Structure formats: C-alpha cells, structure tokens
mmCIF file of C-alpha atoms and ligand atoms in Angstrom:
data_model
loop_
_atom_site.group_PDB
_atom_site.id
_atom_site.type_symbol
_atom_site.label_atom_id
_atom_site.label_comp_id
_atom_site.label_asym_id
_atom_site.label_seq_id
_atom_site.Cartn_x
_atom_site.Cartn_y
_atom_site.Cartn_z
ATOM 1 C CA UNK W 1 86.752 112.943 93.157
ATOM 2 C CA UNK W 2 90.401 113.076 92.355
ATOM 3 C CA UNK W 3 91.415 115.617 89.915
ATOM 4 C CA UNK W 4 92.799 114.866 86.554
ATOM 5 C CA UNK W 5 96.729 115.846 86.866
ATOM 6 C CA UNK W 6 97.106 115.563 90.629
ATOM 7 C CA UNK W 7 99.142 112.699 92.216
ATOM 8 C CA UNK W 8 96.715 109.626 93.414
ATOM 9 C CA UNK W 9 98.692 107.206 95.729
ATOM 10 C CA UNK W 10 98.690 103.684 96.199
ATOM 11 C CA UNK W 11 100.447 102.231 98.904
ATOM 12 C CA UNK W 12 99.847 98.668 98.808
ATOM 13 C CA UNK W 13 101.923 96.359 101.669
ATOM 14 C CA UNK W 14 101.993 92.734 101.837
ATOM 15 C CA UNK W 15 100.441 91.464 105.055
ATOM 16 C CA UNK W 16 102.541 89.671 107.806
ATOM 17 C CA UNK W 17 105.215 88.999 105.026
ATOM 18 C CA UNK W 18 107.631 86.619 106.232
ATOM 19 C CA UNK W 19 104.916 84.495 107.658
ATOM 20 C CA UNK W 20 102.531 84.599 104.851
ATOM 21 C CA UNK W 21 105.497 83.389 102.515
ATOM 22 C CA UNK W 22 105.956 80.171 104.967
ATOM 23 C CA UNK W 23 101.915 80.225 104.905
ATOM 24 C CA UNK W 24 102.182 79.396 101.153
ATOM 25 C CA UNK W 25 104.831 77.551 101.151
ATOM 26 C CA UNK W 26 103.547 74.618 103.840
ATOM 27 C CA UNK W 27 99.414 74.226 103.995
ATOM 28 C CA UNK W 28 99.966 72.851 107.658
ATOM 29 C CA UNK W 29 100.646 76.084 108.424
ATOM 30 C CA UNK W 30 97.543 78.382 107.597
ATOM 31 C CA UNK W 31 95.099 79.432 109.927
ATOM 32 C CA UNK W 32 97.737 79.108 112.575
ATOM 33 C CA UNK W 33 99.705 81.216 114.445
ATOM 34 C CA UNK W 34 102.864 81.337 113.358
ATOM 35 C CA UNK W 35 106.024 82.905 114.023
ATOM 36 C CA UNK W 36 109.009 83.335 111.985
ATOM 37 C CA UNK W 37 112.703 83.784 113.837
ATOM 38 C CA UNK W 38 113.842 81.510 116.750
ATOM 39 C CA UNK W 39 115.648 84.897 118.481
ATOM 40 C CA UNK W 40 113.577 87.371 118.259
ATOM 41 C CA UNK W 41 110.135 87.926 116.588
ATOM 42 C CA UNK W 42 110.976 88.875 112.468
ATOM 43 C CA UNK W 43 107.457 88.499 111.616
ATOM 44 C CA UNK W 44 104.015 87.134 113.139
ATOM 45 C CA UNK W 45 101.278 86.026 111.087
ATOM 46 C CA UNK W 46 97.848 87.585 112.137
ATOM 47 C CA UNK W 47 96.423 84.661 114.031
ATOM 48 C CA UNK W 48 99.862 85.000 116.360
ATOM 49 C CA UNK W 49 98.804 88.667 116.305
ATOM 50 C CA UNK W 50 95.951 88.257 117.773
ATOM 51 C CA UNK W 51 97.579 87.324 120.935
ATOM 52 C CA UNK W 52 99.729 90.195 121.366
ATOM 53 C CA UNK W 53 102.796 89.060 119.429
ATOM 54 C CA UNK W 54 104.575 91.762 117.325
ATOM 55 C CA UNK W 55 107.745 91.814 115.013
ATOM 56 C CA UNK W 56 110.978 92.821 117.229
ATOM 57 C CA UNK W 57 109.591 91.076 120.425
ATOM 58 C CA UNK W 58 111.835 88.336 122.156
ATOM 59 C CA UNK W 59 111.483 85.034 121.600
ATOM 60 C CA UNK W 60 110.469 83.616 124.741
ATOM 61 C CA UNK W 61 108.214 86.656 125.589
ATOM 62 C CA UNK W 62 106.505 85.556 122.552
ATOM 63 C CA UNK W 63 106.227 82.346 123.449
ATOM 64 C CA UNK W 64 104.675 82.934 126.199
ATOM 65 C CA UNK W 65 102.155 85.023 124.888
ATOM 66 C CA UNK W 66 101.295 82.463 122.370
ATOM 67 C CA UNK W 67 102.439 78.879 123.179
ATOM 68 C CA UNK W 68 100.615 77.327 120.567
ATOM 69 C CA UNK W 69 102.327 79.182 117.988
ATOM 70 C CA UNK W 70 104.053 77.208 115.680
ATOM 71 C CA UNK W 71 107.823 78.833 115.280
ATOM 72 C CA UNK W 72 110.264 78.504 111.549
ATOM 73 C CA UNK W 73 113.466 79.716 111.005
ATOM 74 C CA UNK W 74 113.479 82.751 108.434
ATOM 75 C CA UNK W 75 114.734 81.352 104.476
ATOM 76 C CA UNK W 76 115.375 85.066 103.589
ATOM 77 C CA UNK W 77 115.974 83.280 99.827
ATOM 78 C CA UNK W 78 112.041 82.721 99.853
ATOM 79 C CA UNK W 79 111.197 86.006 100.872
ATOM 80 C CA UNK W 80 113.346 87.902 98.164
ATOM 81 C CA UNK W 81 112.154 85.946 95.393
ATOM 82 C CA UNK W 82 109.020 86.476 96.813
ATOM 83 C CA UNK W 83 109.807 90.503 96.676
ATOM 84 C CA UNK W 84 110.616 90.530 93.203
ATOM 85 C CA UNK W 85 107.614 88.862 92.349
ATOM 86 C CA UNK W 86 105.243 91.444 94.162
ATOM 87 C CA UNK W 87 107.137 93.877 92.351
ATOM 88 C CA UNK W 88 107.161 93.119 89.596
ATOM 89 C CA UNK W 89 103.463 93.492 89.595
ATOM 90 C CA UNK W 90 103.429 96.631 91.024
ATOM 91 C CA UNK W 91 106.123 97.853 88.446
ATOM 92 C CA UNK W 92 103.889 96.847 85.745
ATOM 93 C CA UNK W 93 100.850 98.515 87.417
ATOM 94 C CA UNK W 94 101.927 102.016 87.857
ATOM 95 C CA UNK W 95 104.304 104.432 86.097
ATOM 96 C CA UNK W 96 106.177 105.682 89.430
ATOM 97 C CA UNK W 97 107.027 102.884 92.365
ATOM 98 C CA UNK W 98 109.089 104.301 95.542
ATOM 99 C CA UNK W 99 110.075 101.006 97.625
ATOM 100 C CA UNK W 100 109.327 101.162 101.298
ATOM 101 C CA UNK W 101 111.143 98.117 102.371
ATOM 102 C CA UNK W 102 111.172 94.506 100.749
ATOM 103 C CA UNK W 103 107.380 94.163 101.096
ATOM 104 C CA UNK W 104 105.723 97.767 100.841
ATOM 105 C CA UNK W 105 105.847 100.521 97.689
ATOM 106 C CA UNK W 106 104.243 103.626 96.867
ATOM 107 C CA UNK W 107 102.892 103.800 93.550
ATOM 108 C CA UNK W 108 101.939 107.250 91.561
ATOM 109 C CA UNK W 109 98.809 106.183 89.723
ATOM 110 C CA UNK W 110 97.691 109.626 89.042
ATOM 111 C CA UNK W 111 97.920 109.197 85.473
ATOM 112 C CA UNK W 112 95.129 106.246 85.784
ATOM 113 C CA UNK W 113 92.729 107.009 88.253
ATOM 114 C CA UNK W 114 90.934 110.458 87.373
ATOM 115 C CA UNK W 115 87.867 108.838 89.540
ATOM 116 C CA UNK W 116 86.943 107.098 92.618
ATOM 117 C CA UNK W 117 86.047 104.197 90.667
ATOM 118 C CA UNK W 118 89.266 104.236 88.244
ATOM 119 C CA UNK W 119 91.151 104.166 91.590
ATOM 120 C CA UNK W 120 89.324 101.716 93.892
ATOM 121 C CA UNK W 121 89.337 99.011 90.885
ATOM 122 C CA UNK W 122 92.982 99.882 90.640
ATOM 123 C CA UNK W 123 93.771 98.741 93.840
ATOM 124 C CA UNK W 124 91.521 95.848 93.346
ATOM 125 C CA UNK W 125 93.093 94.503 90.472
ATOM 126 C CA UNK W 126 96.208 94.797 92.220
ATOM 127 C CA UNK W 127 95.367 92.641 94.931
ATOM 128 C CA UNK W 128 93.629 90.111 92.809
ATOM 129 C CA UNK W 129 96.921 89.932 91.021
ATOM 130 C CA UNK W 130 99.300 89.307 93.435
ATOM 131 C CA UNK W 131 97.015 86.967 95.171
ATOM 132 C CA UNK W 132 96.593 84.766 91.989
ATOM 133 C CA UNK W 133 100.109 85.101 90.499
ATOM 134 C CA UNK W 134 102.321 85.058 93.905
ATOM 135 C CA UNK W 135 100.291 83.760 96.406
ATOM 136 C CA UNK W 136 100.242 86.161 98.991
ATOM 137 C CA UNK W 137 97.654 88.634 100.528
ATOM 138 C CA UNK W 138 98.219 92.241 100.221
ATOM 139 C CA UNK W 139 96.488 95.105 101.758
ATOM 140 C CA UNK W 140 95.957 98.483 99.806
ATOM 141 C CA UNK W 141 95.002 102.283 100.738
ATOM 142 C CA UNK W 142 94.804 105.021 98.279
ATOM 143 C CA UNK W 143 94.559 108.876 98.189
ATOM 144 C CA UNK W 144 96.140 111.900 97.424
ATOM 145 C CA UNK W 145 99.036 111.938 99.334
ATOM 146 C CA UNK W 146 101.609 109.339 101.053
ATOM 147 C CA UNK W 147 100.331 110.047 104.536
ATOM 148 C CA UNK W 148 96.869 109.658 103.582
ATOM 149 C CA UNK W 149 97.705 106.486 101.332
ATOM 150 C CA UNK W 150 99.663 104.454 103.820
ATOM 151 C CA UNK W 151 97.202 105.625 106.950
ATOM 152 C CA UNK W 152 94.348 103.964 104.459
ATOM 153 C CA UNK W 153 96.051 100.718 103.886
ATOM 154 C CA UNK W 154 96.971 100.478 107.973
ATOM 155 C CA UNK W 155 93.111 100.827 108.631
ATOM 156 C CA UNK W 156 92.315 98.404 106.131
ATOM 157 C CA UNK W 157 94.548 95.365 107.344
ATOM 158 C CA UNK W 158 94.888 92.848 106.871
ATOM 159 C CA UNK W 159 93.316 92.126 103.370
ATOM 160 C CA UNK W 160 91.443 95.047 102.325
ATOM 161 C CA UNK W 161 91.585 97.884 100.445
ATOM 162 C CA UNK W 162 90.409 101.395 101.310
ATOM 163 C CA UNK W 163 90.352 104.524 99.021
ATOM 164 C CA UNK W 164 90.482 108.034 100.704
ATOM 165 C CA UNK W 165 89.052 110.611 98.640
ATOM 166 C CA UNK W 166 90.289 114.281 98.971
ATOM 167 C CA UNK W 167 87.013 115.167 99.871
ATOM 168 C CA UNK W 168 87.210 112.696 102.790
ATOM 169 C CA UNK W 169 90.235 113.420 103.990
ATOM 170 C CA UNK W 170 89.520 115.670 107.045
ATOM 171 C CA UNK W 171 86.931 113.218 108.545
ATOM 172 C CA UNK W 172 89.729 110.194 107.951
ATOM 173 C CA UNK W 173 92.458 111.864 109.306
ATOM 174 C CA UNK W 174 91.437 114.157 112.012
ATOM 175 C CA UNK W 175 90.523 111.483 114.520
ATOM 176 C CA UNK W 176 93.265 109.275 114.634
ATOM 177 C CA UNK W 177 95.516 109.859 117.665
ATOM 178 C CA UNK W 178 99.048 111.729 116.370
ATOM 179 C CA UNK W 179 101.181 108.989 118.087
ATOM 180 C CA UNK W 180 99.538 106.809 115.484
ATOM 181 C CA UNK W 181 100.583 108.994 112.243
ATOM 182 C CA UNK W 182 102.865 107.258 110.152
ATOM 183 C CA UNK W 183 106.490 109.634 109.957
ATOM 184 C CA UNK W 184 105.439 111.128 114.027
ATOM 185 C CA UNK W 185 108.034 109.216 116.064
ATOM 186 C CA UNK W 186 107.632 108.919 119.767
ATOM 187 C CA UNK W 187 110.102 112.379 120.969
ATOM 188 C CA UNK W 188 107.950 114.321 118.835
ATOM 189 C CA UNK W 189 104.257 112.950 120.172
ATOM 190 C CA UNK W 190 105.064 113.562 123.534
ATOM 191 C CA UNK W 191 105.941 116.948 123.007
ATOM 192 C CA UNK W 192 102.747 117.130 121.521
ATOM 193 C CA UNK W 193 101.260 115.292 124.429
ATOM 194 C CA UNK W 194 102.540 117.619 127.174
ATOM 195 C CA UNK W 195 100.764 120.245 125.063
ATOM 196 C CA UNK W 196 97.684 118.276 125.627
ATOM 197 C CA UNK W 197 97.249 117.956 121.315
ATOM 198 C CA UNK W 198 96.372 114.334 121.337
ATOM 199 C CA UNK W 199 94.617 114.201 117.693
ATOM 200 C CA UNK W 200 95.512 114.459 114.246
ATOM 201 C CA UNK W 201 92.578 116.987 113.755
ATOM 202 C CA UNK W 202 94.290 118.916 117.046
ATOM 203 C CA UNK W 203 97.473 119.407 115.483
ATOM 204 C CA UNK W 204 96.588 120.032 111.949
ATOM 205 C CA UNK W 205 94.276 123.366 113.342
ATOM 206 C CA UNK W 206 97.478 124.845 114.873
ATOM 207 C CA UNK W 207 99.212 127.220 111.992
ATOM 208 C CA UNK W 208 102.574 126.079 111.153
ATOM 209 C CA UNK W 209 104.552 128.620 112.539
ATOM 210 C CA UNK W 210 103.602 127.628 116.420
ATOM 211 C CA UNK W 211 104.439 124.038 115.704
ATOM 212 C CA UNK W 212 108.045 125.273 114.590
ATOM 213 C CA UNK W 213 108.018 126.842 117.505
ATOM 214 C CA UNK W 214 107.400 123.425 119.656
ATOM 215 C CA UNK W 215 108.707 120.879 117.417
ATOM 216 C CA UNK W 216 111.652 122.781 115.914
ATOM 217 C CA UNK W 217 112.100 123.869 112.638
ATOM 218 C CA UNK W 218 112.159 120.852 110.231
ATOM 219 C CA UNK W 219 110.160 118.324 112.683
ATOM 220 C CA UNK W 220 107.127 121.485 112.816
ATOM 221 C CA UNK W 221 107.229 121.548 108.963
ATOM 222 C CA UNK W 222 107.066 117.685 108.916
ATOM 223 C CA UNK W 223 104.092 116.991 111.243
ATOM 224 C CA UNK W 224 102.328 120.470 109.697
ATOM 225 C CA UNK W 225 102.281 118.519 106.467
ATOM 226 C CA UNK W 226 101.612 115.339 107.888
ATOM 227 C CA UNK W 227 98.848 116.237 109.575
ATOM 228 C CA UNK W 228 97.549 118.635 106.943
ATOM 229 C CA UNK W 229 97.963 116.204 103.882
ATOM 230 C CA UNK W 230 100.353 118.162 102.127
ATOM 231 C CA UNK W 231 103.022 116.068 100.543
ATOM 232 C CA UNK W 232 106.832 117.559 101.124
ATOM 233 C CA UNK W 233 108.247 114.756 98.408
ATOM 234 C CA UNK W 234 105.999 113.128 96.273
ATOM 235 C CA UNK W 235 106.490 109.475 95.185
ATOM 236 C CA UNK W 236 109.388 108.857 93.453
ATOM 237 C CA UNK W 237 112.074 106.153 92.556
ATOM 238 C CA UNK W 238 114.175 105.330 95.179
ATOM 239 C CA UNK W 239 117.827 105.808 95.695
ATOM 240 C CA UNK W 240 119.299 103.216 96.763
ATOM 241 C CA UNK W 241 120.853 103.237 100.508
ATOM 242 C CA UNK W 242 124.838 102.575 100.927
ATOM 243 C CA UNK W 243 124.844 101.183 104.778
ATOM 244 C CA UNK W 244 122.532 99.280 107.382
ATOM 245 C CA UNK W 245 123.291 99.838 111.251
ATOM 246 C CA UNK W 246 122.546 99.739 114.144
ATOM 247 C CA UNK W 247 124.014 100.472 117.717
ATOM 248 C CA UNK W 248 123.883 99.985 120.910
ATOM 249 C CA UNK W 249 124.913 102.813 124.087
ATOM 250 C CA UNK W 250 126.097 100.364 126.680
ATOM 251 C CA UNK W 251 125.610 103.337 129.574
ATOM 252 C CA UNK W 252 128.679 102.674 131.482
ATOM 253 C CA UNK W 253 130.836 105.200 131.507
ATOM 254 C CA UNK W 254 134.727 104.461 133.013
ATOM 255 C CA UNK W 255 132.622 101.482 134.469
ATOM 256 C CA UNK W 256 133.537 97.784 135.195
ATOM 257 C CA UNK W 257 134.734 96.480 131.498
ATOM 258 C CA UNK W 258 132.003 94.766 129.947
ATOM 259 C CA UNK W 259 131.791 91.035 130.549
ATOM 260 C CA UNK W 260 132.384 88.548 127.680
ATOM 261 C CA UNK W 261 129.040 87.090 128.017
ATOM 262 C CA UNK W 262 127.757 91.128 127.697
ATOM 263 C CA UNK W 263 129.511 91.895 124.756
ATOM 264 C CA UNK W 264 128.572 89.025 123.063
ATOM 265 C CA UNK W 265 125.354 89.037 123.753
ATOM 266 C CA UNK W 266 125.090 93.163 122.559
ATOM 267 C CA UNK W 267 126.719 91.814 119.470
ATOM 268 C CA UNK W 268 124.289 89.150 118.430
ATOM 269 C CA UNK W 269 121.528 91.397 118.830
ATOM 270 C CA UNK W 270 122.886 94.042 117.012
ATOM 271 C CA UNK W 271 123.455 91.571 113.977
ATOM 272 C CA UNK W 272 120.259 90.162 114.186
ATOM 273 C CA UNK W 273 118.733 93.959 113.849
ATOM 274 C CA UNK W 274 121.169 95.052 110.493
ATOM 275 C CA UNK W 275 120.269 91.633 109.269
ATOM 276 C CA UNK W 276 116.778 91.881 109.573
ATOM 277 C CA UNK W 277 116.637 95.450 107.884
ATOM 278 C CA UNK W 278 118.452 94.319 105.352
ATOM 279 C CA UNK W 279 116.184 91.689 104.472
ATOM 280 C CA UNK W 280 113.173 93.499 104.989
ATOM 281 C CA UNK W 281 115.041 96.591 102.385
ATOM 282 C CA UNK W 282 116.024 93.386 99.982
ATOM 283 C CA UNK W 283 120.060 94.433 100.160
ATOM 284 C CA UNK W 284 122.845 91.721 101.125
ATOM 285 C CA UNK W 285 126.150 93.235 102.268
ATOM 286 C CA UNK W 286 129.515 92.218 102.537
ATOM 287 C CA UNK W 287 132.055 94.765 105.095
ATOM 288 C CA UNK W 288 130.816 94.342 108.584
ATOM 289 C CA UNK W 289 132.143 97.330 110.196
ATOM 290 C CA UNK W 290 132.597 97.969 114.060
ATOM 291 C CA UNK W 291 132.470 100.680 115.818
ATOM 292 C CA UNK W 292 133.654 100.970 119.834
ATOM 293 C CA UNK W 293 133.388 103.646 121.884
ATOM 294 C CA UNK W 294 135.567 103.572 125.062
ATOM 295 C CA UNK W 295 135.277 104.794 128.510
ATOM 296 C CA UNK W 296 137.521 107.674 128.086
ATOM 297 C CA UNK W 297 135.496 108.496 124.643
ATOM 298 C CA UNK W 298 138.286 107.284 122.532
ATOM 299 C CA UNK W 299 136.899 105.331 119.553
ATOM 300 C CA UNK W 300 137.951 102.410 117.527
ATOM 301 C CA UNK W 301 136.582 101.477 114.014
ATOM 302 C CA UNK W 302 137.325 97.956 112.259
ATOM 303 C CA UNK W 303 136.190 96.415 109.287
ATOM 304 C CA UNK W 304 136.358 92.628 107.798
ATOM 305 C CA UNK W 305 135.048 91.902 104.440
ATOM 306 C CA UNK W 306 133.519 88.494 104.162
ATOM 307 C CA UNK W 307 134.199 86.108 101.226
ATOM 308 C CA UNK W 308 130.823 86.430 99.512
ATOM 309 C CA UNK W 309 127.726 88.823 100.428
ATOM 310 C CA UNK W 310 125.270 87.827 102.942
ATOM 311 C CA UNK W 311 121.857 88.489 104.277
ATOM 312 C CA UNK W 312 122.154 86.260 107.043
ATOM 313 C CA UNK W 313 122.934 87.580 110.842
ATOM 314 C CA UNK W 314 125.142 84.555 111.518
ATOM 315 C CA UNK W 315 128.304 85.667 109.278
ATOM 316 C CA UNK W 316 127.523 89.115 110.231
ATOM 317 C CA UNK W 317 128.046 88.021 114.142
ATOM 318 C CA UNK W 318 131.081 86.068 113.234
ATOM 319 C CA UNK W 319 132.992 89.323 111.459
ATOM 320 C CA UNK W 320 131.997 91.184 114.096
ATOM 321 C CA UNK W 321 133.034 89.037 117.200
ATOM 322 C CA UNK W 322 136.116 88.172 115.420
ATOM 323 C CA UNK W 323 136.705 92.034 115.418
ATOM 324 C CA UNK W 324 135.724 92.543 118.930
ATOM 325 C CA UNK W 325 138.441 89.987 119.945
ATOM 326 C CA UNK W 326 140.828 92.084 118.204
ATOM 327 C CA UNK W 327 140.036 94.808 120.244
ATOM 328 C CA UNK W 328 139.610 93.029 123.494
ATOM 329 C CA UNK W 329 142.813 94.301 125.232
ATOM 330 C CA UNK W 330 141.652 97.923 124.978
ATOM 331 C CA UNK W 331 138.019 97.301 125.938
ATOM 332 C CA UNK W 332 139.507 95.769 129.391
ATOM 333 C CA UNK W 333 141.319 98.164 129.661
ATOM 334 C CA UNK W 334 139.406 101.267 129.405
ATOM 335 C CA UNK W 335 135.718 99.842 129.294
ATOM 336 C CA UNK W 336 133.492 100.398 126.497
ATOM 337 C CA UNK W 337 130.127 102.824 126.201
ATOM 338 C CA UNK W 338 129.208 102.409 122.819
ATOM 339 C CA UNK W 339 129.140 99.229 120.230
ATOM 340 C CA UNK W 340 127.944 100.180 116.505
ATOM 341 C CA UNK W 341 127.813 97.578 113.929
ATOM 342 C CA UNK W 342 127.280 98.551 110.286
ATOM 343 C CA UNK W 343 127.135 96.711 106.986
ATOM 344 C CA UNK W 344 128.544 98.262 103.632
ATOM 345 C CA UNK W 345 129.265 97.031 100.291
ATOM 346 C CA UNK W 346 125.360 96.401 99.590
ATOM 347 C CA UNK W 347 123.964 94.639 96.477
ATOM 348 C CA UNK W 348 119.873 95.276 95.625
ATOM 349 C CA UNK W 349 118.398 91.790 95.496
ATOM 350 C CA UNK W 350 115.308 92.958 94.179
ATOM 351 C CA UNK W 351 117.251 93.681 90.601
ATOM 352 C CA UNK W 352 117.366 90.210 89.789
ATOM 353 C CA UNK W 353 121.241 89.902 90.535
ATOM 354 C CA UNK W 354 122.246 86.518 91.366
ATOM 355 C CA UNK W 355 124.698 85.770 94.296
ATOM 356 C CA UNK W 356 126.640 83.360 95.911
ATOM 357 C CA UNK W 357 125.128 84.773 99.412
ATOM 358 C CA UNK W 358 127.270 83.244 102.282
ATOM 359 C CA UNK W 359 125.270 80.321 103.696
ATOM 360 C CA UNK W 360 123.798 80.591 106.825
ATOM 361 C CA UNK W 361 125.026 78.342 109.313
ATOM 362 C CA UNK W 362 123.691 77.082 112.652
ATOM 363 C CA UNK W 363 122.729 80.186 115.335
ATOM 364 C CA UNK W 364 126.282 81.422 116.245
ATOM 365 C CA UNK W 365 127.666 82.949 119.374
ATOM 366 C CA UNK W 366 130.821 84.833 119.516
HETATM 367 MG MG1 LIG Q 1 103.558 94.394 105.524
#
C-alpha cells in the first residue's frame, strides 16, 4: 500500500512516438513496420522492432534488417502538436509533471493515489485518455520513486501499465541486470562487471560507502540510490535547458587534414543528432555554433544565427558547413581532432508558442 503523504510516481511514455504519430495519421500504415528518418533510424514502430531495428541505427543497416519496412520522412510539426496534446493531459492529471523529453513525463500523483487501486486506475484513466483524445498508445509504470516508476513502465511496453508497490519493490528490482537500470550508463556497469556485481539486488546489498569507493563519490551515491529506491530529487517542474550538442573526436592528432568528403560527412551527422534531441526535448533553436579543435590543440569557435528558428537538421547542416568553409584554411593547415556543433537561442514548443520555424528543405550536404 502506498502511504498517505509519500510521493507515488507515474511515469507514463508514449510508445514508438514518431512512428505511432505517422501510424495515426495514414491507416496504410498500422500493423506494419515502419520506420521514420531516411538517414538514420529516429524512431521504429514495434512491428520494425521486432526485427532488431532500434532508434539511432543507420539507415541501410536497418534496411537490411527489415526490408519490408515501410520508411517516412520525420514532420517534426506533427509530432510537437502531438506533444502538447499528451501533455496537456498529463498536466491536467497530476499536480507535479517533470518532462523527460517530448514524449515521456514524470508525474507526482501522491496527493491522489493513497491505494493500490487509487493508483492503478490512475494510470488507467490516463491511458484511456490519451488513446481516445490523441490517438496514440502510451505505456505507464507507477511506484514510489522515479527509478522504480520508469523501470515499471519499460517492463510493461508497449501498451500496458504496471504498478509497483513499495512492498514489491525488492522482488521487482533486485533481478534485473544493473546494465539495464535506467540512470547506470555503460563506464559505470562495467566497473561493476569486473567486480563480478551483475544484478540490481547485487549492488543494492553492498553499503554505500564501498560503492564510493568503486564508483567514485557522486556516481556511488547515484547507483546506491538507484538501486536502493531512494529518490536523490523527487519529481519536479523542469527547468528548461539553454543548448543541444553534440560532438564528435575525430582521433587524428597532427594527422593528414581531414578530407572534404570527412568533414562533411562528421557534420551531417552531428546535425542530424542536435536535431533529433531537440525534437525529441520539443525546443527549436536558432545560433548554430561550431566548435574545432586543431591538431596542435588550438581551438576555433563560430557562430551563425539563422533567419528564423528551426527544428530541422537541414538548416542546422547548412550554418554549420558554411562555418566550416570559413575555417577551411586553418583546418588544412594544422588538421583538426575535434568538431562540436551546438544549438542556442532555444524556444519551448511545447508552450504553445507559434513560429515561423525555417522550412526544411531537401536532405542537404555541405
Ligand atoms: Mg517512448
């Protein structure tokens, strides 16, 4: 039973997102694999799924994987509005929402669910909801924590719901392989690993001073709480983030200067990332910035600032390489190690705030 006061968490997550907006939108589609994003993967629907293809996979590996699959180009303006819409359900369902990303939220329904039953019809209700008011299938887990919450909804994908009480916590958690904790990254399992601790249940019985003392200080305390249920920051509104990045060490240090064809290619995939967390977080941006390292560890940064925001990779690509040419005479000349691209200036498109967003235009190249 949970107890009157404490915080009860619902972490509810919209399955296969991307894909189960195109799902709606075109009947052909359903009960088909499908996979959104001609470059890489952005989202698979659970029938592509089931043959191995994941979000963040190349294209063609994809393809190959599944060549049935039936692949559409992303319409990022679908999958906001579709955001706000799940939101605003889960807004008006609990007190307290923390956003995850575009798609997934923690809610505080402590205040509502004083019993297993007040709980598990929460999260029923909630599904029902945004099925028959947005379309779209979402997947819920509850309990008294985020950890325990979020692990709930993962086992209970796609479609389902699953509530953890305290009182089942132990049995629920303990099993599950500490790779596969939500918040354990892979540095930290296999320093786990190499101490033979495989388990959730293995970890959580060592006291947390010892896994300071293997871990480190704050990544000990983190996986002691993980693993122990003990929430470090309860749910609560986010703050909103001020940048999107990503980078990419090119490993060649004093080396050959980077080819064109190299640089370019580095550059579209690092747009495609920013522009894909930025979707997925429901921000548009409008100063791409770029960072170069060189070979003799001098850096460069430059900045353009587009004419309107965007949440589209291809304008994002085009600032960028236009910046890179800028810079070409010094990356011949001294080689580059390190290529950062970041995008500032962000808007929250989950407010409601209307844009011009920059259109997106055909695939681009440098
Ligand atoms: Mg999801």
């Amino acid at each position: 039973m949970f107890v009157s006061r404490s915080q009860v968490v619902l972490h509810a997550d919209v399955d296969a997102f991307f894909a189960s907006v195109e799902q709606r939108d075109d009947p052909s589609l359903r009960g088909r694999p499908v996979i959104v994003g001609g470059g890489v993967v952005m989202a698979a629907s659970y029938e592509a799924r089931r043959f191995g293809v994941r979000s963040g996979m190349g294209g063609s590996r994809a393809r190959r994987l599944c060549p049935q699959a039936v692949v559409v180009a992303s319409r990022f303006g679908a999958y906001v509005e579709a955001s706000r819409a799940v939101f605003a359900v889960f807004e008006r369902t609990a007190p307290v929402v923390e956003a995850v990303s575009i798609e997934e939220a923690f809610l505080e329904i402590g205040a509502l669910a004083r019993t297993n039953g007040a709980a598990h019809a929460i999260g029923q209700r909630l599904r029902d909801e945004v099925r028959d008011e947005v379309g779209l299938p979402i997947t819920v887990g509850v309990g008294r924590t985020k950890i325990v919450a979020k692990m709930a909804s993962r086992a209970a994908k796609p479609d389902g719901l699953l509530v953890i009480t305290p009182a089942q916590e132990r049995a629920f958690l303990h099993p599950l392989a500490v790779e596969d904790l939500w918040g354990v990254g892979p540095a930290t399992a296999k320093k786990l690993h190499a101490r033979d601790l495989r388990t959730v249940g293995q970890v959580a019985q060592l006291g947390e001073a010892a896994l300071k003392q293997i871990l480190g200080k704050a990544a000990g305390r983190h996986v002691h709480a993980l693993t122990n249920a003990i929430e470090l920051r309860p749910v609560q509104p986010n703050r909103p983030p001020r940048s999107f990045g990503a980078q990419r060490s090119l490993g060649r240090a004093r080396g050959a200067p980077l080819s064109p064809d190299e640089l370019d290619d580095a550059l579209a995939r690092l747009a495609d990332r920013v522009a894909t967390r930025m979707a997925k977080a429901g921000y548009a941006g409008r100063t791409v910035v770029l960072r170069l390292r060189f070979g003799d560890y001098s850096r460069a940064t430059r900045s353009h600032t587009l004419p309107d925001h965007t949440i589209a990779p291809e304008p994002i690509l085009a600032a960028a390489c236009a910046l890179a040419a800028a810079a070409r005479p010094a990356i011949e000349r001294q080689g580059l190690t390190l290529v950062g691209l970041t995008v500032i200036n962000l808007v929250d498109l989950s407010g409601g705030t209307q844009l011009e967003l920059t259109g997106v235009q055909p695939p681009g190249r440098c």
